[in-house]
PDB file of C-alpha atoms in Angstrom:
ATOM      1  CA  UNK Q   1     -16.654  -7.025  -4.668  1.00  0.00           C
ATOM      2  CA  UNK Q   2     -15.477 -10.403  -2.906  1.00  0.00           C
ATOM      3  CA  UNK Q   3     -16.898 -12.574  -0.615  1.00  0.00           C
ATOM      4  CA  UNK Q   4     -14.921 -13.345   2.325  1.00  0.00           C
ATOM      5  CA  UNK Q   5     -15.006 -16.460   4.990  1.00  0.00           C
ATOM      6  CA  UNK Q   6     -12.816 -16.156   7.902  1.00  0.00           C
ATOM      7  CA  UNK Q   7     -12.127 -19.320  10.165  1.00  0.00           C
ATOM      8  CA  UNK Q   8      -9.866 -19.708  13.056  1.00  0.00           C
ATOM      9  CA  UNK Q   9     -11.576 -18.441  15.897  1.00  0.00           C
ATOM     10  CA  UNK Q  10     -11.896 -20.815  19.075  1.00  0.00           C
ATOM     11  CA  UNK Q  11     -11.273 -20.167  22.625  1.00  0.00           C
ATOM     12  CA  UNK Q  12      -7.485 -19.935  23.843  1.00  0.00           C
ATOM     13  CA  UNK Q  13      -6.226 -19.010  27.905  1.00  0.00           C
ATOM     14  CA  UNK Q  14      -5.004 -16.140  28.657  1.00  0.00           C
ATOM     15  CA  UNK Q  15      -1.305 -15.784  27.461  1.00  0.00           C
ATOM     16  CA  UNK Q  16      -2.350 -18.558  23.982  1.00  0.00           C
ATOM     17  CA  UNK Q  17      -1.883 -17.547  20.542  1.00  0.00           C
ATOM     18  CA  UNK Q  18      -4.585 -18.640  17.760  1.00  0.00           C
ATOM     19  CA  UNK Q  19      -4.558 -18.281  14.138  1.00  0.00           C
ATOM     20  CA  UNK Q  20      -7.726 -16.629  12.144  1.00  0.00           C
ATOM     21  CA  UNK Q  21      -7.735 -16.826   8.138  1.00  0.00           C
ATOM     22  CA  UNK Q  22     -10.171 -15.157   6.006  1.00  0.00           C
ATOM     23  CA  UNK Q  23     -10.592 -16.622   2.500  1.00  0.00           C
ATOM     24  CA  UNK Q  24     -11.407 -14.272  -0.617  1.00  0.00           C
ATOM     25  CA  UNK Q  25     -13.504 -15.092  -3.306  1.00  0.00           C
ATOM     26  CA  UNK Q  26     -11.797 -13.511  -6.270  1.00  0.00           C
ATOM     27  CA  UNK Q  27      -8.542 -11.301  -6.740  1.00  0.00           C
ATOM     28  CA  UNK Q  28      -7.286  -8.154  -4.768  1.00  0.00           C
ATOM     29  CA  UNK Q  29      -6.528  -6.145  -7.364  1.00  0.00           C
ATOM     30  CA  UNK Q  30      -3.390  -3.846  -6.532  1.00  0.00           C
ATOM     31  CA  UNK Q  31      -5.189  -1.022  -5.149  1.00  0.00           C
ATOM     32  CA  UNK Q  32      -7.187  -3.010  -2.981  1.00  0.00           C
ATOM     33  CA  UNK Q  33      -6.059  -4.677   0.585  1.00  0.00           C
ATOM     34  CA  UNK Q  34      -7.413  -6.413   3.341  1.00  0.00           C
ATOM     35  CA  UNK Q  35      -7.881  -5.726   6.870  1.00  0.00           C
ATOM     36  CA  UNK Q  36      -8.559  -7.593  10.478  1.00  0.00           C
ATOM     37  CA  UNK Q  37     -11.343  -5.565  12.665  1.00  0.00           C
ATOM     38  CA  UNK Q  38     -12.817  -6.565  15.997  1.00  0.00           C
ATOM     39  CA  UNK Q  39     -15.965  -5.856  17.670  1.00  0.00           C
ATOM     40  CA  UNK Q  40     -16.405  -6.604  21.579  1.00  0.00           C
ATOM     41  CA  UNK Q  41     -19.317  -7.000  23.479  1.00  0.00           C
ATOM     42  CA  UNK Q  42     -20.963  -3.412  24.021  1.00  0.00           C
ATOM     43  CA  UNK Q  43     -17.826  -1.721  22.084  1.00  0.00           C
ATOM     44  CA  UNK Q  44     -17.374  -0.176  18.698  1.00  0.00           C
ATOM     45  CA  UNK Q  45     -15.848  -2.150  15.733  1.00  0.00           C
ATOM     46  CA  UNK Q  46     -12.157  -1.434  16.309  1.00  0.00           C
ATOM     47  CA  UNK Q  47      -9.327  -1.534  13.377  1.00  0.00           C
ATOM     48  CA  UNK Q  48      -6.804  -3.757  14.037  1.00  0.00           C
ATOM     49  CA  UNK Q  49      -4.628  -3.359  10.912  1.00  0.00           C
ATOM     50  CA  UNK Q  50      -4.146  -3.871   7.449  1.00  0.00           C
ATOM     51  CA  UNK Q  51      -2.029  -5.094   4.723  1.00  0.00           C
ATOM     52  CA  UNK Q  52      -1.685  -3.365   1.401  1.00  0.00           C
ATOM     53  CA  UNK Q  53      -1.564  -5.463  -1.967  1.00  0.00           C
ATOM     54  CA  UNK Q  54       2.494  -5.162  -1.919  1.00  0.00           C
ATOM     55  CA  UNK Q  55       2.217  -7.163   1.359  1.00  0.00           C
ATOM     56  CA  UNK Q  56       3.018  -3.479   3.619  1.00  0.00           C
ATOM     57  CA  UNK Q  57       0.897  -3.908   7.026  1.00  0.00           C
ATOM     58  CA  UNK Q  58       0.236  -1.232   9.761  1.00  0.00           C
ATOM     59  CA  UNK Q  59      -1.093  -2.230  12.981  1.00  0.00           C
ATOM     60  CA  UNK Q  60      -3.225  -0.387  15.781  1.00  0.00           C
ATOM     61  CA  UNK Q  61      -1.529   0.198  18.831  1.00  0.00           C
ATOM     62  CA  UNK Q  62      -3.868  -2.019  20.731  1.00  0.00           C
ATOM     63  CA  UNK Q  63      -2.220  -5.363  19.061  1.00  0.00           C
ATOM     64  CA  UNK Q  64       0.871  -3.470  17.996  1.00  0.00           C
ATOM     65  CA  UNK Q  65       3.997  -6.857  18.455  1.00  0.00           C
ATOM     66  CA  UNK Q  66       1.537  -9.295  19.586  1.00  0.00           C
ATOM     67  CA  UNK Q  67      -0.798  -9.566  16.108  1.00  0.00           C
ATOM     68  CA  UNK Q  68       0.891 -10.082  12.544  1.00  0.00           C
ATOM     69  CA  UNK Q  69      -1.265  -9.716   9.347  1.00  0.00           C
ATOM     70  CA  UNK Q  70      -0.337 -11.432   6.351  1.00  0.00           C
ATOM     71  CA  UNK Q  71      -1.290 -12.063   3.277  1.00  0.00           C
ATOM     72  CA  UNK Q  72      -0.881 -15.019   0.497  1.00  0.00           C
ATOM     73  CA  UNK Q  73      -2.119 -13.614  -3.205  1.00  0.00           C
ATOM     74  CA  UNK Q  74      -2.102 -17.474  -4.604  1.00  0.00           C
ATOM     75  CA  UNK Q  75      -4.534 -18.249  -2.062  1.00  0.00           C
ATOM     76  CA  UNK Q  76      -6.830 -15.377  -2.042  1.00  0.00           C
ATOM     77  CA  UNK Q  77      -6.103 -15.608   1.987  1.00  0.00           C
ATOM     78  CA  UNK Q  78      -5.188 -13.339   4.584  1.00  0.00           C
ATOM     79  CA  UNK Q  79      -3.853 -14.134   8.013  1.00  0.00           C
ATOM     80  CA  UNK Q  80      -4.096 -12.709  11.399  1.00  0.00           C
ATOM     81  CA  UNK Q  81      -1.287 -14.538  13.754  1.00  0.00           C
ATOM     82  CA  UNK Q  82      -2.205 -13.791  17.625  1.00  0.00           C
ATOM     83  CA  UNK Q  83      -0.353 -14.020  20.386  1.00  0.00           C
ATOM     84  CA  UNK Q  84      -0.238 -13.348  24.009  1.00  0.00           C
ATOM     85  CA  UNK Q  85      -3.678 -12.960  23.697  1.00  0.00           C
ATOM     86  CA  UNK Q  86      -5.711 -11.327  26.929  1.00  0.00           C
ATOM     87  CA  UNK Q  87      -9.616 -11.590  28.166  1.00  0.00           C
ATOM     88  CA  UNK Q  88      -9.352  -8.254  26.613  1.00  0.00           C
ATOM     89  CA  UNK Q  89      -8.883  -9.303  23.113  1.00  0.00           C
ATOM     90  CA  UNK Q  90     -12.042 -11.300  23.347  1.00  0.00           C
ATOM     91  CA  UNK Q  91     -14.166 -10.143  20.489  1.00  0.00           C
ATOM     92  CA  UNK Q  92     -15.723 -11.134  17.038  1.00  0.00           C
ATOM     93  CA  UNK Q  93     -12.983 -10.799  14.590  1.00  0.00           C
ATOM     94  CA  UNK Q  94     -13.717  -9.706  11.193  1.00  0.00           C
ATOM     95  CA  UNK Q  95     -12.155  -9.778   7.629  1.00  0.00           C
ATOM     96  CA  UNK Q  96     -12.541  -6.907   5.554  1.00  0.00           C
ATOM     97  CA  UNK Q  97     -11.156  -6.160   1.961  1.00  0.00           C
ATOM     98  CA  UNK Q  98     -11.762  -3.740  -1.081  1.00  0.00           C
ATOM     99  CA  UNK Q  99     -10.513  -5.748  -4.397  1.00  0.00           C
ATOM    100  CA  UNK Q 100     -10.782  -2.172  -6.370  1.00  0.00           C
ATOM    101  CA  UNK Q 101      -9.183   0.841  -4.586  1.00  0.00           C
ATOM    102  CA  UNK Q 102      -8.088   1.419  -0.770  1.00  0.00           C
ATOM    103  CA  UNK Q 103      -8.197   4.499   1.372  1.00  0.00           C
ATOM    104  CA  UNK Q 104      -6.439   4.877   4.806  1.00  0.00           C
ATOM    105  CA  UNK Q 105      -6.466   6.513   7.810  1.00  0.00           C
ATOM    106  CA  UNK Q 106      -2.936   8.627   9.360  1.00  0.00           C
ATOM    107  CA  UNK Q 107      -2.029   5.408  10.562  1.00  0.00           C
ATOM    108  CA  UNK Q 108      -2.048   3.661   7.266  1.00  0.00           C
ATOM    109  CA  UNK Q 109      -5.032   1.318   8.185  1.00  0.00           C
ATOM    110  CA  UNK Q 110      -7.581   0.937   5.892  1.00  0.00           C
ATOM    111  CA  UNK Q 111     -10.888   3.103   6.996  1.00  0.00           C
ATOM    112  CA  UNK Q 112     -13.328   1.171   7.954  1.00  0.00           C
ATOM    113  CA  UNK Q 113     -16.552   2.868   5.922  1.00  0.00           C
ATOM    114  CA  UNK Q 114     -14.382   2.465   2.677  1.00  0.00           C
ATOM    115  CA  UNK Q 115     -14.095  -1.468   2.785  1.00  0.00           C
ATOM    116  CA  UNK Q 116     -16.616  -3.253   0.256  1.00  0.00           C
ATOM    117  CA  UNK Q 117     -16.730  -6.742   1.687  1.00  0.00           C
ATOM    118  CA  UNK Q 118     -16.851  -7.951   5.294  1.00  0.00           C
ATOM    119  CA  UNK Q 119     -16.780 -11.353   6.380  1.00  0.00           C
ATOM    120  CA  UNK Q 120     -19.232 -12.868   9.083  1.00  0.00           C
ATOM    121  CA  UNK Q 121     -16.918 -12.937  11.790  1.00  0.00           C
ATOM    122  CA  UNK Q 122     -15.559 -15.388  13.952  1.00  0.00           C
ATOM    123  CA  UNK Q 123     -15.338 -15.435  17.311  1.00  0.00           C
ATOM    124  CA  UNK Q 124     -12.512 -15.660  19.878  1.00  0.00           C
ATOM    125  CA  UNK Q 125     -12.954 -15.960  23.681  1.00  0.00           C
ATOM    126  CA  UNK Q 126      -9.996 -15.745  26.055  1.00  0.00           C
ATOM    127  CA  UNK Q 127      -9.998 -16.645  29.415  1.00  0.00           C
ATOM    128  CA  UNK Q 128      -8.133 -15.430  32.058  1.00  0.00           C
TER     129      UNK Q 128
END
């Protein structure tokens, strides 16, 4: 599996936008994908969405027109654009990404306990 780096995270107002990336190690291969997740203080990791190898992303409903996951194969990268963020969305974002074989959930978002390499996180804090 890959390593992965995310960077990005920072503290933004309420109503900011901030851009995380999340750096692979190696290749995706076409099977594989990528994903954003989030963990708040106290909560359960929570999917945010995920983009397949052919660039096709599906979002929870929690971000659903305010978050945009790309991808960039050259670069071994993968984005997460924010905006309109809320204290709510204050959380330790994490990169996740199988380079082999993906499997995914009725909403097309990569499940969680089937992802081979996670990031360490990076934080974002939004105040209100």
């Amino acid at each position: 599996q890959v390593q992965l780096a995310e960077s990005g995270g920072g503290s933004v107002q309420s109503g900011g936008s901030l851009n995380l990336s999340c750096v692979a190690s190696g290749d995706i291969d076409s099977r594989g994908c990528m994903a954003w997740f989030r963990q708040a203080p106290g909560k359960e990791r929570e999917g945010l969405g995920g983009i397949a190898y052919d660039g096709s992303a599906a979002y929870a409903d929690s971000v659903k027109g305010r978050f945009t996951i790309s991808q960039d194969h050259t670069k071994n990268t993968l984005y997460l654009q924010m905006k309109n963020l809320a204290p709510e969305d204050t959380a330790m974002y994490y990169c996740a990404a199988d380079a082999v074989l993906c499997y995914y959930n009725e909403y097309d978002i990569p499940l969680e306990n089937t992802l081979g390499a996670w990031g360490q996180g990076t934080l974002v804090a939004v105040s209100s």
